[in-house]
mmCIF file of C-alpha atoms and ligand atoms in Angstrom:
data_model
loop_
_atom_site.group_PDB
_atom_site.id
_atom_site.type_symbol
_atom_site.label_atom_id
_atom_site.label_comp_id
_atom_site.label_asym_id
_atom_site.label_seq_id
_atom_site.Cartn_x
_atom_site.Cartn_y
_atom_site.Cartn_z
ATOM 1 C CA MET Y 49 83.170 75.344 118.650
ATOM 2 C CA LYS Y 50 85.063 78.719 117.879
ATOM 3 C CA THR Y 51 87.252 80.416 120.113
ATOM 4 C CA ASN Y 52 87.851 84.128 120.394
ATOM 5 C CA ASP Y 53 91.684 83.659 120.923
ATOM 6 C CA LYS Y 54 93.576 86.000 118.277
ATOM 7 C CA ILE Y 55 94.131 83.788 114.667
ATOM 8 C CA ILE Y 56 97.629 82.507 114.850
ATOM 9 C CA GLN Y 57 98.663 82.274 110.745
ATOM 10 C CA VAL Y 58 100.655 79.667 109.519
ATOM 11 C CA PHE Y 59 102.986 81.717 107.601
ATOM 12 C CA GLY Y 60 104.160 85.401 108.257
ATOM 13 C CA SER Y 61 106.946 87.952 108.008
ATOM 14 C CA GLN Y 62 108.156 90.615 110.460
ATOM 15 C CA LEU Y 63 107.572 93.927 108.449
ATOM 16 C CA GLY Y 64 107.955 97.114 110.209
ATOM 17 C CA LEU Y 65 109.575 100.843 110.541
ATOM 18 C CA GLU Y 66 112.562 99.134 108.638
ATOM 19 C CA GLU Y 67 110.602 98.549 105.673
ATOM 20 C CA LEU Y 68 109.171 101.620 105.797
ATOM 21 C CA GLU Y 69 112.432 103.848 105.650
ATOM 22 C CA GLU Y 70 113.814 102.113 102.627
ATOM 23 C CA ILE Y 71 110.233 102.365 101.024
ATOM 24 C CA ARG Y 72 110.259 106.191 101.887
ATOM 25 C CA ASP Y 73 113.896 106.463 99.962
ATOM 26 C CA CYS Y 74 112.349 104.657 96.678
ATOM 27 C CA LEU Y 75 109.633 107.173 97.304
ATOM 28 C CA GLU Y 76 111.887 110.250 97.691
ATOM 29 C CA ARG Y 77 114.003 109.551 94.757
ATOM 30 C CA GLN Y 78 110.641 109.000 92.386
ATOM 31 C CA TRP Y 79 112.059 105.465 91.084
ATOM 32 C CA VAL Y 80 110.169 102.767 92.183
ATOM 33 C CA GLY Y 81 110.779 100.381 89.016
ATOM 34 C CA MET Y 82 113.997 98.447 88.315
ATOM 35 C CA GLY Y 83 117.107 100.525 89.656
ATOM 36 C CA PRO Y 84 119.452 101.416 92.287
ATOM 37 C CA LYS Y 85 117.780 99.460 94.999
ATOM 38 C CA THR Y 86 117.360 96.217 92.300
ATOM 39 C CA THR Y 87 121.097 96.344 92.070
ATOM 40 C CA GLU Y 88 122.050 97.054 95.709
ATOM 41 C CA LEU Y 89 119.909 93.989 96.918
ATOM 42 C CA GLU Y 90 121.429 91.881 94.156
ATOM 43 C CA ASN Y 91 124.988 92.322 95.588
ATOM 44 C CA ALA Y 92 123.761 92.072 98.990
ATOM 45 C CA LEU Y 93 122.250 88.796 98.217
ATOM 46 C CA ALA Y 94 125.049 87.672 96.244
ATOM 47 C CA ARG Y 95 127.145 88.161 99.191
ATOM 48 C CA HIS Y 96 124.893 86.274 101.737
ATOM 49 C CA LEU Y 97 125.024 83.471 99.517
ATOM 50 C CA GLY Y 98 128.864 83.614 98.791
ATOM 51 C CA ALA Y 99 127.751 83.658 95.158
ATOM 52 C CA ASP Y 100 129.572 86.167 92.143
ATOM 53 C CA GLU Y 101 126.318 87.402 91.077
ATOM 54 C CA PHE Y 102 122.448 87.137 92.017
ATOM 55 C CA VAL Y 103 119.755 88.478 89.582
ATOM 56 C CA LEU Y 104 116.609 89.492 90.814
ATOM 57 C CA LEU Y 105 113.305 88.920 89.163
ATOM 58 C CA ASN Y 106 109.784 89.312 90.048
ATOM 59 C CA SER Y 107 108.862 85.863 91.770
ATOM 60 C CA GLY Y 108 110.445 82.792 92.152
ATOM 61 C CA SER Y 109 108.097 80.831 89.886
ATOM 62 C CA ASN Y 110 109.157 82.933 86.939
ATOM 63 C CA ALA Y 111 113.246 82.027 88.173
ATOM 64 C CA LEU Y 112 111.803 78.853 87.698
ATOM 65 C CA HIS Y 113 110.787 79.268 84.108
ATOM 66 C CA MET Y 114 113.813 81.722 83.070
ATOM 67 C CA ALA Y 115 116.019 78.608 84.810
ATOM 68 C CA VAL Y 116 114.699 76.010 82.745
ATOM 69 C CA HIS Y 117 115.225 78.511 79.409
ATOM 70 C CA LEU Y 118 118.691 78.915 80.517
ATOM 71 C CA LEU Y 119 119.589 74.997 80.588
ATOM 72 C CA ASP Y 120 119.216 75.371 76.512
ATOM 73 C CA ILE Y 121 117.221 72.220 75.635
ATOM 74 C CA PRO Y 122 115.552 72.324 72.167
ATOM 75 C CA ALA Y 123 112.012 72.788 72.993
ATOM 76 C CA GLY Y 124 110.242 69.818 71.390
ATOM 77 C CA SER Y 125 112.775 67.313 71.734
ATOM 78 C CA GLY Y 126 111.414 64.857 74.188
ATOM 79 C CA ALA Y 127 113.307 66.097 76.756
ATOM 80 C CA GLU Y 128 112.572 65.342 80.353
ATOM 81 C CA ILE Y 129 113.297 66.941 83.605
ATOM 82 C CA VAL Y 130 112.672 64.756 86.688
ATOM 83 C CA MET Y 131 111.576 66.372 90.109
ATOM 84 C CA PRO Y 132 109.275 66.048 93.006
ATOM 85 C CA ALA Y 133 105.623 65.327 92.435
ATOM 86 C CA PHE Y 134 105.889 67.051 96.284
ATOM 87 C CA THR Y 135 106.595 70.587 94.993
ATOM 88 C CA TRP Y 136 105.221 73.717 93.784
ATOM 89 C CA VAL Y 137 103.345 73.498 90.322
ATOM 90 C CA ALA Y 138 105.416 76.038 88.935
ATOM 91 C CA CYS Y 139 108.416 73.622 88.740
ATOM 92 C CA ALA Y 140 106.571 71.495 86.830
ATOM 93 C CA ASN Y 141 105.108 74.542 84.494
ATOM 94 C CA ALA Y 142 108.175 75.864 84.039
ATOM 95 C CA ALA Y 143 109.119 72.347 82.236
ATOM 96 C CA VAL Y 144 106.259 71.987 80.248
ATOM 97 C CA LEU Y 145 106.105 75.572 78.980
ATOM 98 C CA ALA Y 146 109.510 75.545 77.749
ATOM 99 C CA GLY Y 147 108.586 72.380 75.925
ATOM 100 C CA HIS Y 148 109.924 69.771 78.049
ATOM 101 C CA ARG Y 149 108.054 66.838 79.966
ATOM 102 C CA PRO Y 150 108.169 66.997 83.868
ATOM 103 C CA VAL Y 151 109.025 63.351 85.505
ATOM 104 C CA PHE Y 152 107.664 63.125 88.749
ATOM 105 C CA CYS Y 153 109.922 61.452 91.488
ATOM 106 C CA ASP Y 154 109.040 60.415 95.118
ATOM 107 C CA VAL Y 155 110.546 61.632 97.840
ATOM 108 C CA ASP Y 156 112.612 60.256 100.813
ATOM 109 C CA ALA Y 157 110.442 59.336 104.010
ATOM 110 C CA ASP Y 158 112.367 61.131 106.549
ATOM 111 C CA THR Y 159 113.657 64.212 104.553
ATOM 112 C CA MET Y 160 110.704 64.909 102.158
ATOM 113 C CA ASN Y 161 113.355 65.696 99.844
ATOM 114 C CA LEU Y 162 114.389 63.673 96.246
ATOM 115 C CA ASP Y 163 115.139 60.486 96.823
ATOM 116 C CA ALA Y 164 118.555 59.732 94.576
ATOM 117 C CA ALA Y 165 117.633 55.764 94.227
ATOM 118 C CA ALA Y 166 114.038 56.880 93.026
ATOM 119 C CA VAL Y 167 115.415 59.340 90.797
ATOM 120 C CA GLU Y 168 118.090 57.020 89.307
ATOM 121 C CA ARG Y 169 115.015 54.530 88.375
ATOM 122 C CA VAL Y 170 113.121 57.264 86.406
ATOM 123 C CA ILE Y 171 116.430 58.629 84.454
ATOM 124 C CA GLY Y 172 116.720 57.417 81.102
ATOM 125 C CA PRO Y 173 117.788 58.443 77.745
ATOM 126 C CA GLN Y 174 115.551 61.737 77.519
ATOM 127 C CA THR Y 175 116.693 62.926 81.102
ATOM 128 C CA ALA Y 176 117.981 66.159 80.772
ATOM 129 C CA ALA Y 177 117.882 67.769 83.947
ATOM 130 C CA ILE Y 178 116.952 67.363 87.513
ATOM 131 C CA MET Y 179 114.905 69.919 89.703
ATOM 132 C CA ALA Y 180 115.763 69.238 93.450
ATOM 133 C CA VAL Y 181 113.541 71.218 96.238
ATOM 134 C CA HIS Y 182 115.121 71.958 99.279
ATOM 135 C CA TYR Y 183 111.989 70.976 101.217
ATOM 136 C CA ALA Y 184 111.238 73.271 104.562
ATOM 137 C CA GLY Y 185 115.076 74.500 103.982
ATOM 138 C CA LEU Y 186 116.418 70.888 104.786
ATOM 139 C CA PRO Y 187 119.149 70.571 102.155
ATOM 140 C CA ALA Y 188 118.382 68.102 99.465
ATOM 141 C CA PRO Y 189 121.412 65.396 98.660
ATOM 142 C CA ILE Y 190 122.567 67.448 95.547
ATOM 143 C CA ASP Y 191 126.168 65.797 95.560
ATOM 144 C CA LYS Y 192 124.280 62.403 95.084
ATOM 145 C CA LEU Y 193 122.152 64.073 92.316
ATOM 146 C CA ALA Y 194 124.963 65.167 90.395
ATOM 147 C CA GLN Y 195 126.613 61.434 90.358
ATOM 148 C CA PHE Y 196 123.979 61.083 87.472
ATOM 149 C CA GLY Y 197 125.771 63.611 85.287
ATOM 150 C CA LEU Y 198 122.957 65.701 84.687
ATOM 151 C CA GLN Y 199 122.287 69.474 84.814
ATOM 152 C CA ILE Y 200 120.751 70.516 88.074
ATOM 153 C CA ILE Y 201 118.239 72.999 88.952
ATOM 154 C CA GLU Y 202 118.122 73.607 92.815
ATOM 155 C CA ASP Y 203 114.881 75.323 94.022
ATOM 156 C CA ALA Y 204 115.982 76.956 96.881
ATOM 157 C CA ALA Y 205 112.427 79.198 97.433
ATOM 158 C CA HIS Y 206 112.646 77.382 101.005
ATOM 159 C CA ALA Y 207 116.176 77.759 101.436
ATOM 160 C CA ILE Y 208 117.762 81.260 101.713
ATOM 161 C CA ASP Y 209 119.544 80.234 104.954
ATOM 162 C CA SER Y 210 120.255 76.758 104.287
ATOM 163 C CA ARG Y 211 123.863 75.763 103.785
ATOM 164 C CA VAL Y 212 125.695 72.249 102.959
ATOM 165 C CA GLY Y 213 128.846 72.736 105.027
ATOM 166 C CA GLU Y 214 130.050 75.844 103.537
ATOM 167 C CA HIS Y 215 128.461 76.192 100.429
ATOM 168 C CA ALA Y 216 124.754 77.783 100.538
ATOM 169 C CA CYS Y 217 121.877 75.921 99.032
ATOM 170 C CA GLY Y 218 121.265 77.307 95.437
ATOM 171 C CA THR Y 219 124.960 77.630 94.753
ATOM 172 C CA ILE Y 220 125.950 74.310 94.246
ATOM 173 C CA GLY Y 221 123.934 73.109 91.418
ATOM 174 C CA ASP Y 222 123.864 74.418 87.543
ATOM 175 C CA ILE Y 223 121.246 76.993 88.414
ATOM 176 C CA GLY Y 224 119.583 78.130 92.078
ATOM 177 C CA ILE Y 225 116.475 79.625 92.368
ATOM 178 C CA PHE Y 226 114.755 81.940 95.193
ATOM 179 C CA SER Y 227 111.609 82.962 96.225
ATOM 180 C CA PHE Y 228 110.990 86.324 98.254
ATOM 181 C CA ASP Y 229 107.062 85.941 97.924
ATOM 182 C CA ALA Y 230 104.448 87.487 100.606
ATOM 183 C CA VAL Y 231 104.913 84.186 103.032
ATOM 184 C CA LYS Y 232 109.118 83.566 102.481
ATOM 185 C CA ASN Y 233 111.590 83.558 105.194
ATOM 186 C CA LEU Y 234 112.716 87.215 103.166
ATOM 187 C CA ALA Y 235 109.413 88.420 101.824
ATOM 188 C CA MET Y 236 109.057 91.107 99.459
ATOM 189 C CA GLY Y 237 105.500 90.665 98.597
ATOM 190 C CA GLU Y 238 106.265 89.138 95.348
ATOM 191 C CA GLY Y 239 110.241 88.719 94.233
ATOM 192 C CA GLY Y 240 112.777 85.772 93.259
ATOM 193 C CA GLY Y 241 115.774 85.423 91.854
ATOM 194 C CA LEU Y 242 118.679 83.049 90.925
ATOM 195 C CA VAL Y 243 122.183 82.286 90.887
ATOM 196 C CA ALA Y 244 124.222 80.146 88.184
ATOM 197 C CA ARG Y 245 127.720 78.477 88.013
ATOM 198 C CA ASP Y 246 128.060 80.118 84.647
ATOM 199 C CA ALA Y 247 128.232 83.633 84.285
ATOM 200 C CA ARG Y 248 126.955 83.789 81.039
ATOM 201 C CA ARG Y 249 124.121 82.246 82.121
ATOM 202 C CA LEU Y 250 123.196 85.089 84.575
ATOM 203 C CA GLU Y 251 124.061 87.631 81.906
ATOM 204 C CA ARG Y 252 121.532 86.149 79.659
ATOM 205 C CA ALA Y 253 118.838 86.506 82.531
ATOM 206 C CA ARG Y 254 119.691 90.031 82.776
ATOM 207 C CA ASP Y 255 119.056 90.519 79.179
ATOM 208 C CA LEU Y 256 116.092 88.553 79.366
ATOM 209 C CA ARG Y 257 114.193 89.543 81.887
ATOM 210 C CA LEU Y 258 112.824 93.020 80.429
ATOM 211 C CA CYS Y 259 111.021 91.257 77.990
ATOM 212 C CA GLY Y 260 114.127 90.407 76.103
ATOM 213 C CA ILE Y 261 115.651 93.804 76.210
ATOM 214 C CA ALA Y 262 119.133 94.368 76.737
ATOM 215 C CA ARG Y 263 119.233 97.607 78.804
ATOM 216 C CA THR Y 264 116.844 99.034 81.424
ATOM 217 C CA GLY Y 265 115.125 102.072 81.492
ATOM 218 C CA PHE Y 266 117.375 103.081 84.735
ATOM 219 C CA GLU Y 267 120.350 102.445 82.724
ATOM 220 C CA ALA Y 268 119.023 104.262 79.720
ATOM 221 C CA SER Y 269 118.197 107.302 81.351
ATOM 222 C CA GLN Y 270 122.033 107.770 82.389
ATOM 223 C CA ARG Y 271 122.735 108.049 79.456
ATOM 224 C CA ARG Y 272 123.625 111.212 77.260
ATOM 225 C CA GLU Y 273 122.598 109.881 73.610
ATOM 226 C CA ARG Y 274 119.930 108.167 71.964
ATOM 227 C CA TRP Y 275 118.659 106.905 75.146
ATOM 228 C CA TRP Y 276 115.535 105.377 73.924
ATOM 229 C CA GLU Y 277 117.462 102.727 71.836
ATOM 230 C CA HIS Y 278 117.369 99.330 72.898
ATOM 231 C CA GLU Y 279 118.184 95.998 71.049
ATOM 232 C CA ILE Y 280 116.020 93.075 71.858
ATOM 233 C CA ARG Y 281 117.897 90.211 72.291
ATOM 234 C CA GLU Y 282 115.351 87.219 72.438
ATOM 235 C CA ALA Y 283 111.447 87.208 72.741
ATOM 236 C CA PHE Y 284 110.805 86.666 76.706
ATOM 237 C CA PRO Y 285 108.060 87.558 79.229
ATOM 238 C CA LYS Y 286 108.463 90.507 81.476
ATOM 239 C CA MET Y 287 110.150 89.065 84.868
ATOM 240 C CA ALA Y 288 111.489 92.441 86.083
ATOM 241 C CA PRO Y 289 111.437 93.236 89.834
ATOM 242 C CA SER Y 290 110.884 96.623 91.160
ATOM 243 C CA ASP Y 291 112.950 98.709 93.326
ATOM 244 C CA LEU Y 292 109.777 98.968 95.801
ATOM 245 C CA SER Y 293 110.144 95.114 96.479
ATOM 246 C CA ALA Y 294 114.132 95.141 96.608
ATOM 247 C CA ALA Y 295 113.399 97.816 99.115
ATOM 248 C CA LEU Y 296 111.357 95.591 101.370
ATOM 249 C CA GLY Y 297 114.007 92.924 100.691
ATOM 250 C CA LEU Y 298 117.068 94.955 101.821
ATOM 251 C CA ALA Y 299 115.439 95.708 105.118
ATOM 252 C CA GLN Y 300 114.349 91.970 105.348
ATOM 253 C CA LEU Y 301 117.534 90.693 104.726
ATOM 254 C CA ARG Y 302 119.127 93.212 107.249
ATOM 255 C CA LYS Y 303 116.908 91.301 109.674
ATOM 256 C CA LEU Y 304 117.415 88.026 108.317
ATOM 257 C CA ASP Y 305 119.863 86.820 110.982
ATOM 258 C CA ALA Y 306 117.440 87.835 113.936
ATOM 259 C CA ALA Y 307 114.444 85.967 112.089
ATOM 260 C CA GLN Y 308 116.300 82.731 111.669
ATOM 261 C CA ALA Y 309 117.474 82.493 115.182
ATOM 262 C CA ARG Y 310 113.646 83.099 116.103
ATOM 263 C CA ARG Y 311 112.514 80.742 113.720
ATOM 264 C CA ALA Y 312 115.375 78.167 115.227
ATOM 265 C CA GLU Y 313 114.023 78.736 118.146
ATOM 266 C CA ILE Y 314 110.508 77.727 117.515
ATOM 267 C CA TRP Y 315 111.707 74.832 115.617
ATOM 268 C CA GLN Y 316 113.372 73.503 118.435
ATOM 269 C CA HIS Y 317 110.306 74.258 120.647
ATOM 270 C CA TYR Y 318 108.164 71.890 118.765
ATOM 271 C CA GLN Y 319 111.001 69.227 118.353
ATOM 272 C CA ARG Y 320 110.948 69.296 121.989
ATOM 273 C CA GLU Y 321 107.462 69.551 122.800
ATOM 274 C CA LEU Y 322 106.350 67.205 120.509
ATOM 275 C CA SER Y 323 108.535 64.236 120.861
ATOM 276 C CA ASP Y 324 106.616 62.362 123.396
ATOM 277 C CA ILE Y 325 102.907 62.561 121.348
ATOM 278 C CA SER Y 326 103.193 58.992 119.765
ATOM 279 C CA TRP Y 327 100.755 59.825 116.952
ATOM 280 C CA ILE Y 328 103.195 62.637 115.483
ATOM 281 C CA GLN Y 329 105.965 61.869 113.613
ATOM 282 C CA ARG Y 330 108.177 65.248 113.819
ATOM 283 C CA PRO Y 331 110.490 66.704 110.625
ATOM 284 C CA ILE Y 332 114.013 65.626 111.102
ATOM 285 C CA ASP Y 333 116.796 68.097 111.670
ATOM 286 C CA GLN Y 334 119.869 68.752 109.378
ATOM 287 C CA GLN Y 335 123.106 66.922 109.282
ATOM 288 C CA ALA Y 336 125.642 68.231 111.530
ATOM 289 C CA GLY Y 337 127.712 70.737 109.909
ATOM 290 C CA ASP Y 338 124.650 72.118 107.540
ATOM 291 C CA ARG Y 339 121.837 74.716 107.924
ATOM 292 C CA HIS Y 340 118.584 74.639 107.523
ATOM 293 C CA SER Y 341 116.263 77.462 106.812
ATOM 294 C CA HIS Y 342 113.158 76.570 108.949
ATOM 295 C CA PHE Y 343 110.587 77.501 106.237
ATOM 296 C CA THR Y 344 107.910 75.567 107.829
ATOM 297 C CA TYR Y 345 107.119 72.717 110.155
ATOM 298 C CA CYS Y 346 105.824 69.696 108.798
ATOM 299 C CA ILE Y 347 104.410 67.113 110.902
ATOM 300 C CA ARG Y 348 102.944 63.325 109.895
ATOM 301 C CA LEU Y 349 100.056 62.130 111.700
ATOM 302 C CA ARG Y 350 100.800 58.275 112.274
ATOM 303 C CA ASN Y 351 96.918 57.652 112.197
ATOM 304 C CA ASP Y 352 94.197 58.916 109.627
ATOM 305 C CA ASN Y 353 93.273 61.871 111.650
ATOM 306 C CA ARG Y 354 94.989 64.789 109.568
ATOM 307 C CA ASP Y 355 91.908 66.409 108.576
ATOM 308 C CA LYS Y 356 90.436 66.047 111.730
ATOM 309 C CA LEU Y 357 93.129 67.898 113.441
ATOM 310 C CA ALA Y 358 93.270 70.740 110.872
ATOM 311 C CA SER Y 359 90.092 71.518 111.605
ATOM 312 C CA TYR Y 360 90.205 71.378 115.384
ATOM 313 C CA LEU Y 361 93.382 73.745 115.131
ATOM 314 C CA LEU Y 362 91.112 75.966 112.764
ATOM 315 C CA ASP Y 363 88.243 75.994 115.333
ATOM 316 C CA GLN Y 364 91.005 77.336 118.021
ATOM 317 C CA ASN Y 365 92.037 80.031 115.323
ATOM 318 C CA ILE Y 366 95.090 78.099 114.668
ATOM 319 C CA TYR Y 367 96.037 78.051 111.102
ATOM 320 C CA THR Y 368 97.651 74.848 109.620
ATOM 321 C CA THR Y 369 98.181 73.876 105.927
ATOM 322 C CA LEU Y 370 99.638 71.477 103.603
ATOM 323 C CA ARG Y 371 102.400 72.172 101.236
ATOM 324 C CA PHE Y 372 102.007 70.503 98.850
ATOM 325 C CA HIS Y 373 99.314 68.790 97.197
ATOM 326 C CA PRO Y 374 101.035 66.279 94.620
ATOM 327 C CA LEU Y 375 101.393 67.082 91.222
ATOM 328 C CA HIS Y 376 100.817 63.929 89.461
ATOM 329 C CA LEU Y 377 97.574 63.756 91.215
ATOM 330 C CA SER Y 378 96.209 67.245 89.800
ATOM 331 C CA LYS Y 379 94.191 67.604 86.764
ATOM 332 C CA VAL Y 380 96.472 68.993 84.795
ATOM 333 C CA TYR Y 381 99.690 66.903 85.336
ATOM 334 C CA GLN Y 382 98.030 63.269 86.338
ATOM 335 C CA ASN Y 383 99.534 60.570 85.182
ATOM 336 C CA GLN Y 384 99.904 56.894 85.948
ATOM 337 C CA VAL Y 385 102.524 56.733 88.416
ATOM 338 C CA SER Y 386 102.352 55.834 91.725
ATOM 339 C CA LEU Y 387 104.864 57.808 94.230
ATOM 340 C CA SER Y 388 103.748 55.697 97.661
ATOM 341 C CA VAL Y 389 105.740 58.291 100.094
ATOM 342 C CA THR Y 390 103.842 61.572 98.596
ATOM 343 C CA GLU Y 391 100.741 60.112 98.253
ATOM 344 C CA HIS Y 392 101.063 59.136 102.147
ATOM 345 C CA LEU Y 393 102.118 62.653 102.792
ATOM 346 C CA MET Y 394 98.858 63.907 100.866
ATOM 347 C CA HIS Y 395 96.990 62.111 103.764
ATOM 348 C CA ARG Y 396 99.194 62.543 106.577
ATOM 349 C CA ALA Y 397 100.995 65.691 106.503
ATOM 350 C CA LEU Y 398 100.317 68.687 107.815
ATOM 351 C CA ASN Y 399 102.709 72.069 108.133
ATOM 352 C CA LEU Y 400 102.142 74.048 111.830
ATOM 353 C CA PRO Y 401 102.702 77.839 112.266
ATOM 354 C CA LEU Y 402 106.607 78.947 111.859
ATOM 355 C CA HIS Y 403 107.344 82.376 111.569
ATOM 356 C CA PRO Y 404 109.007 84.908 113.217
ATOM 357 C CA MET Y 405 105.961 86.627 114.449
ATOM 358 C CA LEU Y 406 105.031 83.924 116.839
ATOM 359 C CA SER Y 407 105.178 84.628 120.245
ATOM 360 C CA ASP Y 408 105.775 82.305 123.095
ATOM 361 C CA THR Y 409 102.128 82.549 124.317
ATOM 362 C CA ASP Y 410 101.508 81.547 120.574
ATOM 363 C CA LEU Y 411 103.383 78.794 120.601
ATOM 364 C CA GLN Y 412 102.371 77.500 124.196
ATOM 365 C CA ARG Y 413 98.530 77.696 122.711
ATOM 366 C CA ILE Y 414 99.784 75.511 119.850
ATOM 367 C CA ILE Y 415 101.170 72.661 121.762
ATOM 368 C CA GLU Y 416 98.367 72.509 124.223
ATOM 369 C CA SER Y 417 95.834 72.548 121.760
ATOM 370 C CA ILE Y 418 97.300 69.805 119.788
ATOM 371 C CA ARG Y 419 98.072 68.028 123.354
ATOM 372 C CA LYS Y 420 94.421 68.034 123.808
ATOM 373 C CA PHE Y 421 93.517 66.876 120.653
ATOM 374 C CA PRO Y 422 91.455 63.581 121.075
ATOM 375 C CA ALA Y 423 93.699 61.597 118.324
HETATM 376 C C1 PLP G 509 109.551 74.820 96.135
HETATM 377 C C2 PLP G 509 108.836 76.256 95.589
HETATM 378 N N1 PLP G 509 109.057 76.526 94.514
HETATM 379 C C3 PLP G 509 108.760 77.901 93.757
HETATM 380 C C4 PLP G 509 107.878 78.700 94.327
HETATM 381 C C5 PLP G 509 107.731 79.877 93.822
HETATM 382 O O1 PLP G 509 107.888 81.045 94.402
HETATM 383 P P1 PLP G 509 106.919 82.356 94.301
HETATM 384 O O2 PLP G 509 105.826 82.217 95.083
HETATM 385 O O3 PLP G 509 107.897 83.044 94.413
HETATM 386 O O4 PLP G 509 106.421 82.191 92.852
HETATM 387 C C6 PLP G 509 107.361 78.107 96.016
HETATM 388 C C7 PLP G 509 106.645 79.004 96.404
HETATM 389 O O5 PLP G 509 106.095 78.649 97.078
HETATM 390 C C8 PLP G 509 107.645 76.944 96.632
HETATM 391 O O6 PLP G 509 107.158 76.811 97.567
#
């Protein structure tokens, strides 16, 4: 029983005239590759995060690849990187393509973030690093994970506005990566980047992102002599951003506070309105003094009707999804581990629409539809 109501998307971003103006600026300068907009955005993101520097790349996935490379663990040494199975596939790809082994770990049932006790159980002599995802933007327990004395990559793809006290997520561990793809809180179509505690790693990332060439075309064009010469520092794939996507990022960053305020409002609305529905378990809020990015609102059903609810909402033109399908059960990464919380989430979790383009009417329609669902 399809409805004619407008489609409510599960993710979305607010793109408009501000972005158009920034893009116009690129076109008027006739510079759309990596250049001044990239630098401007990098400086603005570093300020936003309270970091010394930010290195912009062309995706969050590539930022993960770059981050693992920057750890400098010898390939083929049997090194293991511990990570949740409840995450994006690039986390595991980044380990494998650098010659290491991903070790999948369970998440905490309340936070959906890495469970420090479960991490401790899988740490062994080969463990070289931990990759911790701030799921939905709720800060993961980086301090607890740091007690194991291993290098930590923070996957802050969902967490551009998350904080633990005064510290921005991504800046607490050794390296922090971010995603600015089309559905993220700061949307550039494709984009991402990283921060690192050690400035030498950031310098290396700048040298690597253009196939390992240590000078960009824009920098070369500013020189008067032998501008065609360049030094290749290391063999590396191209991960450079473009000024066109950086232009979108600049406009998005200026609107971030307003968009985040709307996301928080929607989150709280769900928390209130779903509180008396016995078959729904709501996500938890951040601890007092911390900050959540509210990238997505993930409920869990207390019964087996998750798929039915998703189809029923789709019939009402309300899109939902599941982030993430567990990696340890995928064809490429399947192994024998049993991760009870992650597998529970696979069958019971559902991400509801949450983005700044949702109107109050949309929200009301979602809540009413859920209330009418014959659970
Ligand atoms: C947890 C997590 N890490 C990394 C990424 C990769 O980001 P990108 O889409 O920019 O490659 C994503 C993307 O959804 C993600 O959810």
